């Protein structure tokens, strides 16, 4: 098994491509070891000293290290854990994951606006941030403000504020005049 490794705009995060499907549908973000209970793969990665976050995408895994760890030491351990997991045939996630935001309540007067926002995020934003090992998920729209949750390499990335304000916010304002701002939520 050959696993490619790519850097991301977040220096604390690397993207690992195992050359096979990781998540058959959706994504899974594990911001801590305590949150990794449903994923044997995330549990194995959190067992490594220095791993602080794990994100699972369609065909990639992003791993964020703590600031005290060095990728030169941690990267081979992460590669080994991913290889061992897939070679053993263990599931990536056991059971069902929580909703990624599909069940959000929307005020009747905002339904059309929210549909436009979600369409733009799903077709233009998410594919671009997935290339960098992350994801951006729509949370809600209130008083002209779009609230988004950053996951994977995007969470804690030094350039995420610029991406939100100069990229996503400008695009949404252009196509959806009702949008006045974009904010990240934790």
PDB file of C-alpha atoms in Angstrom:
ATOM      1  CA  UNK A   1       0.000   0.000   0.000  1.00  0.00           C
ATOM      2  CA  UNK A   2       1.327   3.420  -0.990  1.00  0.00           C
ATOM      3  CA  UNK A   3       0.125   6.493   0.912  1.00  0.00           C
ATOM      4  CA  UNK A   4       0.798   9.926  -0.556  1.00  0.00           C
ATOM      5  CA  UNK A   5       1.388  12.861   1.764  1.00  0.00           C
ATOM      6  CA  UNK A   6       0.638  16.479   0.906  1.00  0.00           C
ATOM      7  CA  UNK A   7       1.209  19.673   2.806  1.00  0.00           C
ATOM      8  CA  UNK A   8      -1.692  22.009   3.500  1.00  0.00           C
ATOM      9  CA  UNK A   9      -1.863  25.783   4.033  1.00  0.00           C
ATOM     10  CA  UNK A  10      -1.984  24.945   7.752  1.00  0.00           C
ATOM     11  CA  UNK A  11       1.600  24.122   8.819  1.00  0.00           C
ATOM     12  CA  UNK A  12       0.316  21.974  11.690  1.00  0.00           C
ATOM     13  CA  UNK A  13      -1.690  19.731   9.324  1.00  0.00           C
ATOM     14  CA  UNK A  14      -0.731  17.144   6.702  1.00  0.00           C
ATOM     15  CA  UNK A  15      -3.041  15.441   4.221  1.00  0.00           C
ATOM     16  CA  UNK A  16      -2.648  11.682   3.748  1.00  0.00           C
ATOM     17  CA  UNK A  17      -4.031  10.004   0.606  1.00  0.00           C
ATOM     18  CA  UNK A  18      -4.244   6.207   0.996  1.00  0.00           C
ATOM     19  CA  UNK A  19      -5.301   5.642  -2.625  1.00  0.00           C
ATOM     20  CA  UNK A  20      -8.715   4.304  -1.619  1.00  0.00           C
ATOM     21  CA  UNK A  21     -12.039   5.498  -0.300  1.00  0.00           C
ATOM     22  CA  UNK A  22     -11.923   6.708   3.276  1.00  0.00           C
ATOM     23  CA  UNK A  23     -15.486   7.983   3.820  1.00  0.00           C
ATOM     24  CA  UNK A  24     -18.182   6.617   1.486  1.00  0.00           C
ATOM     25  CA  UNK A  25     -20.435   9.614   2.224  1.00  0.00           C
ATOM     26  CA  UNK A  26     -19.839  12.902   3.989  1.00  0.00           C
ATOM     27  CA  UNK A  27     -16.897  13.755   6.213  1.00  0.00           C
ATOM     28  CA  UNK A  28     -15.976  13.236   9.856  1.00  0.00           C
ATOM     29  CA  UNK A  29     -14.135  15.731  12.034  1.00  0.00           C
ATOM     30  CA  UNK A  30     -12.617  14.629  15.324  1.00  0.00           C
ATOM     31  CA  UNK A  31     -11.300  17.692  17.199  1.00  0.00           C
ATOM     32  CA  UNK A  32     -10.030  15.597  20.115  1.00  0.00           C
ATOM     33  CA  UNK A  33      -9.330  12.028  21.187  1.00  0.00           C
ATOM     34  CA  UNK A  34     -12.530  12.079  23.258  1.00  0.00           C
ATOM     35  CA  UNK A  35     -14.569  12.699  20.091  1.00  0.00           C
ATOM     36  CA  UNK A  36     -13.008   9.756  18.216  1.00  0.00           C
ATOM     37  CA  UNK A  37     -15.115   7.042  19.860  1.00  0.00           C
ATOM     38  CA  UNK A  38     -16.913   6.024  16.649  1.00  0.00           C
ATOM     39  CA  UNK A  39     -13.786   5.793  14.498  1.00  0.00           C
ATOM     40  CA  UNK A  40     -11.193   3.057  14.990  1.00  0.00           C
ATOM     41  CA  UNK A  41      -8.934   4.898  12.518  1.00  0.00           C
ATOM     42  CA  UNK A  42      -9.156   8.203  14.421  1.00  0.00           C
ATOM     43  CA  UNK A  43      -8.581   6.334  17.707  1.00  0.00           C
ATOM     44  CA  UNK A  44      -5.414   4.757  16.297  1.00  0.00           C
ATOM     45  CA  UNK A  45      -4.140   8.146  15.154  1.00  0.00           C
ATOM     46  CA  UNK A  46      -4.928   9.839  18.476  1.00  0.00           C
ATOM     47  CA  UNK A  47      -2.968   7.079  20.217  1.00  0.00           C
ATOM     48  CA  UNK A  48       0.161   8.610  18.658  1.00  0.00           C
ATOM     49  CA  UNK A  49       1.843  11.260  20.797  1.00  0.00           C
ATOM     50  CA  UNK A  50       1.401  14.698  19.227  1.00  0.00           C
ATOM     51  CA  UNK A  51      -1.812  14.150  17.230  1.00  0.00           C
ATOM     52  CA  UNK A  52      -4.365  16.838  18.138  1.00  0.00           C
ATOM     53  CA  UNK A  53      -7.070  16.557  15.424  1.00  0.00           C
ATOM     54  CA  UNK A  54      -8.189  14.052  12.773  1.00  0.00           C
ATOM     55  CA  UNK A  55     -10.409  14.770   9.780  1.00  0.00           C
ATOM     56  CA  UNK A  56     -11.701  12.107   7.384  1.00  0.00           C
ATOM     57  CA  UNK A  57     -12.672  13.072   3.836  1.00  0.00           C
ATOM     58  CA  UNK A  58     -13.872  11.068   0.848  1.00  0.00           C
ATOM     59  CA  UNK A  59     -10.404   9.855  -0.124  1.00  0.00           C
ATOM     60  CA  UNK A  60      -8.068  11.513   2.361  1.00  0.00           C
ATOM     61  CA  UNK A  61      -7.195  11.852   6.032  1.00  0.00           C
ATOM     62  CA  UNK A  62      -5.863  15.056   7.517  1.00  0.00           C
ATOM     63  CA  UNK A  63      -3.945  14.932  10.742  1.00  0.00           C
ATOM     64  CA  UNK A  64      -3.143  17.999  12.818  1.00  0.00           C
ATOM     65  CA  UNK A  65      -0.240  17.878  15.231  1.00  0.00           C
ATOM     66  CA  UNK A  66       0.217  19.873  18.393  1.00  0.00           C
ATOM     67  CA  UNK A  67       2.708  22.732  18.220  1.00  0.00           C
ATOM     68  CA  UNK A  68       5.332  20.888  20.289  1.00  0.00           C
ATOM     69  CA  UNK A  69       5.574  17.960  17.860  1.00  0.00           C
ATOM     70  CA  UNK A  70       7.716  17.708  14.744  1.00  0.00           C
ATOM     71  CA  UNK A  71       6.380  16.279  11.468  1.00  0.00           C
ATOM     72  CA  UNK A  72       9.747  14.655  10.799  1.00  0.00           C
ATOM     73  CA  UNK A  73       9.156  12.351  13.772  1.00  0.00           C
ATOM     74  CA  UNK A  74       5.350  12.096  13.640  1.00  0.00           C
ATOM     75  CA  UNK A  75       4.789  11.589   9.887  1.00  0.00           C
ATOM     76  CA  UNK A  76       6.232   8.039   9.721  1.00  0.00           C
ATOM     77  CA  UNK A  77       4.152   7.032  12.744  1.00  0.00           C
ATOM     78  CA  UNK A  78       0.958   8.397  11.136  1.00  0.00           C
ATOM     79  CA  UNK A  79       1.763   6.598   7.870  1.00  0.00           C
ATOM     80  CA  UNK A  80       2.276   3.356   9.800  1.00  0.00           C
ATOM     81  CA  UNK A  81      -0.995   3.706  11.717  1.00  0.00           C
ATOM     82  CA  UNK A  82      -2.968   4.406   8.533  1.00  0.00           C
ATOM     83  CA  UNK A  83      -1.330   1.509   6.685  1.00  0.00           C
ATOM     84  CA  UNK A  84      -1.891  -0.902   9.595  1.00  0.00           C
ATOM     85  CA  UNK A  85      -5.539   0.145   9.822  1.00  0.00           C
ATOM     86  CA  UNK A  86      -6.351  -0.426   6.154  1.00  0.00           C
ATOM     87  CA  UNK A  87      -4.254  -3.587   5.826  1.00  0.00           C
ATOM     88  CA  UNK A  88      -6.131  -5.103   8.791  1.00  0.00           C
ATOM     89  CA  UNK A  89      -9.452  -4.346   7.071  1.00  0.00           C
ATOM     90  CA  UNK A  90     -10.884  -2.462  10.048  1.00  0.00           C
ATOM     91  CA  UNK A  91     -13.783  -0.036   9.488  1.00  0.00           C
ATOM     92  CA  UNK A  92     -12.991   3.678   9.295  1.00  0.00           C
ATOM     93  CA  UNK A  93     -16.142   4.567  11.257  1.00  0.00           C
ATOM     94  CA  UNK A  94     -18.445   2.281  13.222  1.00  0.00           C
ATOM     95  CA  UNK A  95     -22.138   3.095  13.408  1.00  0.00           C
ATOM     96  CA  UNK A  96     -23.768   6.279  12.192  1.00  0.00           C
ATOM     97  CA  UNK A  97     -22.228   9.703  12.408  1.00  0.00           C
ATOM     98  CA  UNK A  98     -24.157  12.771  13.492  1.00  0.00           C
ATOM     99  CA  UNK A  99     -25.668  15.074  10.889  1.00  0.00           C
ATOM    100  CA  UNK A 100     -23.337  17.462   9.075  1.00  0.00           C
ATOM    101  CA  UNK A 101     -25.915  20.214   9.036  1.00  0.00           C
ATOM    102  CA  UNK A 102     -28.586  18.883   6.679  1.00  0.00           C
ATOM    103  CA  UNK A 103     -31.284  19.187   9.359  1.00  0.00           C
ATOM    104  CA  UNK A 104     -30.859  22.905  10.062  1.00  0.00           C
ATOM    105  CA  UNK A 105     -34.052  24.864  10.650  1.00  0.00           C
ATOM    106  CA  UNK A 106     -34.446  27.804   8.292  1.00  0.00           C
ATOM    107  CA  UNK A 107     -36.955  30.640   8.549  1.00  0.00           C
ATOM    108  CA  UNK A 108     -39.493  30.524   5.724  1.00  0.00           C
ATOM    109  CA  UNK A 109     -38.422  33.927   4.385  1.00  0.00           C
ATOM    110  CA  UNK A 110     -34.769  32.786   4.219  1.00  0.00           C
ATOM    111  CA  UNK A 111     -35.271  29.396   2.507  1.00  0.00           C
ATOM    112  CA  UNK A 112     -34.420  30.588  -1.000  1.00  0.00           C
ATOM    113  CA  UNK A 113     -31.398  32.577   0.195  1.00  0.00           C
ATOM    114  CA  UNK A 114     -30.090  29.642   2.251  1.00  0.00           C
ATOM    115  CA  UNK A 115     -30.568  27.310  -0.727  1.00  0.00           C
ATOM    116  CA  UNK A 116     -28.429  29.645  -2.881  1.00  0.00           C
ATOM    117  CA  UNK A 117     -25.761  29.932  -0.168  1.00  0.00           C
ATOM    118  CA  UNK A 118     -25.587  26.161   0.350  1.00  0.00           C
ATOM    119  CA  UNK A 119     -25.410  25.531  -3.402  1.00  0.00           C
ATOM    120  CA  UNK A 120     -22.473  27.946  -3.769  1.00  0.00           C
ATOM    121  CA  UNK A 121     -20.673  26.473  -0.763  1.00  0.00           C
ATOM    122  CA  UNK A 122     -21.211  22.878  -1.939  1.00  0.00           C
ATOM    123  CA  UNK A 123     -20.216  23.479  -5.574  1.00  0.00           C
ATOM    124  CA  UNK A 124     -17.506  26.147  -5.332  1.00  0.00           C
ATOM    125  CA  UNK A 125     -16.076  26.279  -1.814  1.00  0.00           C
ATOM    126  CA  UNK A 126     -16.064  22.730  -0.458  1.00  0.00           C
ATOM    127  CA  UNK A 127     -14.237  21.156  -3.433  1.00  0.00           C
ATOM    128  CA  UNK A 128     -11.505  23.800  -3.178  1.00  0.00           C
ATOM    129  CA  UNK A 129     -10.959  23.414   0.560  1.00  0.00           C
ATOM    130  CA  UNK A 130     -11.075  19.602   0.253  1.00  0.00           C
ATOM    131  CA  UNK A 131      -8.032  19.882  -2.006  1.00  0.00           C
ATOM    132  CA  UNK A 132      -6.274  21.477   0.977  1.00  0.00           C
ATOM    133  CA  UNK A 133      -7.446  18.755   3.380  1.00  0.00           C
ATOM    134  CA  UNK A 134     -10.383  20.491   4.982  1.00  0.00           C
ATOM    135  CA  UNK A 135     -14.054  21.222   4.792  1.00  0.00           C
ATOM    136  CA  UNK A 136     -16.398  24.135   5.379  1.00  0.00           C
ATOM    137  CA  UNK A 137     -19.930  23.354   6.486  1.00  0.00           C
ATOM    138  CA  UNK A 138     -22.901  25.739   6.464  1.00  0.00           C
ATOM    139  CA  UNK A 139     -24.352  26.218   9.961  1.00  0.00           C
ATOM    140  CA  UNK A 140     -26.966  28.985   9.684  1.00  0.00           C
ATOM    141  CA  UNK A 141     -27.912  32.331   8.165  1.00  0.00           C
ATOM    142  CA  UNK A 142     -29.067  35.108  10.514  1.00  0.00           C
ATOM    143  CA  UNK A 143     -29.507  38.837   9.844  1.00  0.00           C
ATOM    144  CA  UNK A 144     -27.409  38.674   6.669  1.00  0.00           C
ATOM    145  CA  UNK A 145     -24.553  36.786   8.343  1.00  0.00           C
ATOM    146  CA  UNK A 146     -23.525  33.347   7.078  1.00  0.00           C
ATOM    147  CA  UNK A 147     -22.109  31.150   9.841  1.00  0.00           C
ATOM    148  CA  UNK A 148     -19.723  28.400   8.712  1.00  0.00           C
ATOM    149  CA  UNK A 149     -17.885  25.641  10.603  1.00  0.00           C
ATOM    150  CA  UNK A 150     -14.275  25.016   9.573  1.00  0.00           C
ATOM    151  CA  UNK A 151     -13.007  21.440   9.726  1.00  0.00           C
ATOM    152  CA  UNK A 152      -9.814  19.523   9.115  1.00  0.00           C
ATOM    153  CA  UNK A 153      -6.888  21.576   7.827  1.00  0.00           C
ATOM    154  CA  UNK A 154      -9.099  24.702   7.783  1.00  0.00           C
ATOM    155  CA  UNK A 155      -9.607  24.628  11.543  1.00  0.00           C
ATOM    156  CA  UNK A 156      -6.848  26.669  13.123  1.00  0.00           C
ATOM    157  CA  UNK A 157      -5.225  27.498   9.780  1.00  0.00           C
ATOM    158  CA  UNK A 158      -3.476  30.877   9.788  1.00  0.00           C
ATOM    159  CA  UNK A 159      -4.964  31.729   6.372  1.00  0.00           C
ATOM    160  CA  UNK A 160      -8.546  30.670   7.210  1.00  0.00           C
ATOM    161  CA  UNK A 161      -9.607  34.209   8.152  1.00  0.00           C
ATOM    162  CA  UNK A 162      -8.404  35.538   4.797  1.00  0.00           C
ATOM    163  CA  UNK A 163     -10.133  32.654   3.004  1.00  0.00           C
ATOM    164  CA  UNK A 164     -13.386  33.422   4.822  1.00  0.00           C
ATOM    165  CA  UNK A 165     -13.309  37.196   4.409  1.00  0.00           C
ATOM    166  CA  UNK A 166     -11.649  37.723   1.036  1.00  0.00           C
ATOM    167  CA  UNK A 167     -12.687  34.551  -0.730  1.00  0.00           C
ATOM    168  CA  UNK A 168     -15.948  33.112   0.540  1.00  0.00           C
ATOM    169  CA  UNK A 169     -17.513  36.338   1.822  1.00  0.00           C
ATOM    170  CA  UNK A 170     -16.786  38.253  -1.397  1.00  0.00           C
ATOM    171  CA  UNK A 171     -18.134  35.428  -3.559  1.00  0.00           C
ATOM    172  CA  UNK A 172     -21.325  35.047  -1.503  1.00  0.00           C
ATOM    173  CA  UNK A 173     -21.925  38.820  -1.458  1.00  0.00           C
ATOM    174  CA  UNK A 174     -21.521  38.894  -5.234  1.00  0.00           C
ATOM    175  CA  UNK A 175     -24.033  36.112  -5.940  1.00  0.00           C
ATOM    176  CA  UNK A 176     -26.379  36.600  -2.965  1.00  0.00           C
ATOM    177  CA  UNK A 177     -26.908  40.319  -2.228  1.00  0.00           C
ATOM    178  CA  UNK A 178     -28.625  39.527   1.102  1.00  0.00           C
ATOM    179  CA  UNK A 179     -25.281  38.329   2.524  1.00  0.00           C
ATOM    180  CA  UNK A 180     -23.504  41.046   4.517  1.00  0.00           C
ATOM    181  CA  UNK A 181     -20.792  38.989   6.257  1.00  0.00           C
ATOM    182  CA  UNK A 182     -19.373  35.523   6.860  1.00  0.00           C
ATOM    183  CA  UNK A 183     -18.275  34.254  10.282  1.00  0.00           C
ATOM    184  CA  UNK A 184     -16.660  31.064  11.515  1.00  0.00           C
ATOM    185  CA  UNK A 185     -18.257  29.160  14.383  1.00  0.00           C
ATOM    186  CA  UNK A 186     -16.549  26.633  16.620  1.00  0.00           C
TER     187      UNK A 186
END
